[in-house]
Each structure stands twice: as C-alpha cells, then as structure tokens.
mmCIF file of C-alpha atoms in Angstrom:
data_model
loop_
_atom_site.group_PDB
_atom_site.id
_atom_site.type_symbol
_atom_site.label_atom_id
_atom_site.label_comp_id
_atom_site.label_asym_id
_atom_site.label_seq_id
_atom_site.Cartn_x
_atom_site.Cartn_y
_atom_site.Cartn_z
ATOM 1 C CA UNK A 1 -32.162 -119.532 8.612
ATOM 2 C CA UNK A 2 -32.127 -116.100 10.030
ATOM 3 C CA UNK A 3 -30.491 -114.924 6.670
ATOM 4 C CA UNK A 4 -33.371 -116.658 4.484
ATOM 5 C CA UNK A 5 -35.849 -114.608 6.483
ATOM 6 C CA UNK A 6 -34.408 -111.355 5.550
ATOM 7 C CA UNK A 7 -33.673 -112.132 2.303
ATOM 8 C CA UNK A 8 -37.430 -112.961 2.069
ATOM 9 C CA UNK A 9 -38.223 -109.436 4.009
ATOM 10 C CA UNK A 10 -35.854 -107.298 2.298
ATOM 11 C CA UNK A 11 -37.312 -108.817 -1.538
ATOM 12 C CA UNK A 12 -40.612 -108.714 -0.370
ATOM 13 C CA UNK A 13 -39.995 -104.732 0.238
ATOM 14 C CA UNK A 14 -38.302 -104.192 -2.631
ATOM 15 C CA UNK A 15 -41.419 -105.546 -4.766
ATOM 16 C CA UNK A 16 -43.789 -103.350 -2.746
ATOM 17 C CA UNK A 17 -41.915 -99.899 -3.425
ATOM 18 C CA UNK A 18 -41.492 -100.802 -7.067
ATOM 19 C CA UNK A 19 -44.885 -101.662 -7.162
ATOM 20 C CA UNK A 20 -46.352 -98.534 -5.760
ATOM 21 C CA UNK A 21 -43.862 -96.476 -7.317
ATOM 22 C CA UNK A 22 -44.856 -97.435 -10.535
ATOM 23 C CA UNK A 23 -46.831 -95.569 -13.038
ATOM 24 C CA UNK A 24 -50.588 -96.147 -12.532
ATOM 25 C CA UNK A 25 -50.930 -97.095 -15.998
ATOM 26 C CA UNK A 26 -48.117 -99.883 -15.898
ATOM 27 C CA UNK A 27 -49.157 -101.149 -12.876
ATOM 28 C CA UNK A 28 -53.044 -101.739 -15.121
ATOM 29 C CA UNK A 29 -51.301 -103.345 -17.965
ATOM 30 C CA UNK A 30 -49.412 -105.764 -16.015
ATOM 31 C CA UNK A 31 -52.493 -106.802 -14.203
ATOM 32 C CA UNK A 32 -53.996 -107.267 -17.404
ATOM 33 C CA UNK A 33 -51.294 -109.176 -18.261
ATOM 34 C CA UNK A 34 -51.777 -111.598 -15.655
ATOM 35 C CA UNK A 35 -55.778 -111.703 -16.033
ATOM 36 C CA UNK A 36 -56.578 -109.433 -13.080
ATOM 37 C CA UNK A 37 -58.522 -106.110 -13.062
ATOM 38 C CA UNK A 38 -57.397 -103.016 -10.350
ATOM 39 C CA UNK A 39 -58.384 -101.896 -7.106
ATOM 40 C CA UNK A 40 -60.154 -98.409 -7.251
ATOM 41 C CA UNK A 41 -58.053 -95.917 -6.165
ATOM 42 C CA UNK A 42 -59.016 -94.323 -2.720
ATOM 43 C CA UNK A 43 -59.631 -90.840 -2.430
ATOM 44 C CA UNK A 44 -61.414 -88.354 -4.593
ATOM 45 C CA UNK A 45 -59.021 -86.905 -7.460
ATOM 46 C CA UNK A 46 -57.092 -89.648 -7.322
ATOM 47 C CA UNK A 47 -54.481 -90.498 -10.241
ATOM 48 C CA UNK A 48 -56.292 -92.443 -12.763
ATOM 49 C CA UNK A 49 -59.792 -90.819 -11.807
ATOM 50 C CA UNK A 50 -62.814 -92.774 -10.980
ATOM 51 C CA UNK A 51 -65.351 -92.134 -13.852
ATOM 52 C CA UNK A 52 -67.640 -90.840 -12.226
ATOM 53 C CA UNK A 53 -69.481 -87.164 -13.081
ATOM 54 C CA UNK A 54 -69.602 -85.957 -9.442
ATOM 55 C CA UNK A 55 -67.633 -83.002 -9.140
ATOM 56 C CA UNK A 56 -65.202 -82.173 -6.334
ATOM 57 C CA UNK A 57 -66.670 -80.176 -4.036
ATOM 58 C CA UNK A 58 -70.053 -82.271 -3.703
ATOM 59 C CA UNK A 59 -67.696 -85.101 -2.151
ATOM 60 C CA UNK A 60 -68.546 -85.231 1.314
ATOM 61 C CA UNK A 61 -66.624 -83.284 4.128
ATOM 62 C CA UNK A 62 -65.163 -81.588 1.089
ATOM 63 C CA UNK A 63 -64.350 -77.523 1.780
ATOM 64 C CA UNK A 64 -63.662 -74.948 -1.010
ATOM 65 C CA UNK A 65 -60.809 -72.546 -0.002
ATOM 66 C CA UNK A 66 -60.958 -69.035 -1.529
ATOM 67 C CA UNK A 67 -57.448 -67.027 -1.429
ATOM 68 C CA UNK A 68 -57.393 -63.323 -1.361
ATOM 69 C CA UNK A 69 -54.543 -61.870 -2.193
ATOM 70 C CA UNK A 70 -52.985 -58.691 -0.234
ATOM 71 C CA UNK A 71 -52.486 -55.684 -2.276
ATOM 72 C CA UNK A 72 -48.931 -54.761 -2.957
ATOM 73 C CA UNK A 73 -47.635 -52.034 -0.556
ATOM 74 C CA UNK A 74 -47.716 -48.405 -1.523
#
C-alpha cells in the first residue's frame, strides 16, 4: 500500500515539473486540445505577455533603476 502511495506521489511530481517546464506555448495548445483556455500568467512581463498597452513602469510598486557607469581609470 505504502508503495502505491509513492508511486502516486512520485508520478504526480513528475507531471507537475514537466508541466511547468514546458514551453508556454505547448502548454496553450494542449489545453486547447483538451477544450480548456489558460490561466493568466502572474506578474507583469511575464512570458506570453498579457495584452494589455500599460507599460512597465506604470505597474504599481514598480521602480526604474538608472546605472551610471564609472569612468575607466586614468
């Protein structure tokens, strides 16, 4: 019994790391496939994009980073 149970765990793993290790774009057509539609993606920027016209740094808590570069010694 204890075997059966991680068999089932050890499967069940192995589907979730193939499933979020696969392309984006695979992982669409296969739910298509089965007559679903996909999750948004969390997170501004995020692989497949979201659509939307809003650019980066008008997302909330967003902060642009300027780096200055030291002049070369000499």
């Amino acid at each position: 019994m204890q075997d059966l149970i991680v068999a089932a765990i050890v499967i069940a793993s192995a589907v979730y790391a193939v499933w979020s290790l696969m392309p984006a774009a695979w992982r669409d057509a296969l739910l298509r496939r089965l007559g679903r539609t996909a999750a948004p993606a969390g997170g501004c920027g995020g692989c497949g994009g979201c659509g939307s016209d809003v650019p980066r740094s008008a997302v909330r808590g967003s902060v642009v980073i300027t780096v200055h570069r030291r002049p070369p010694p000499g």
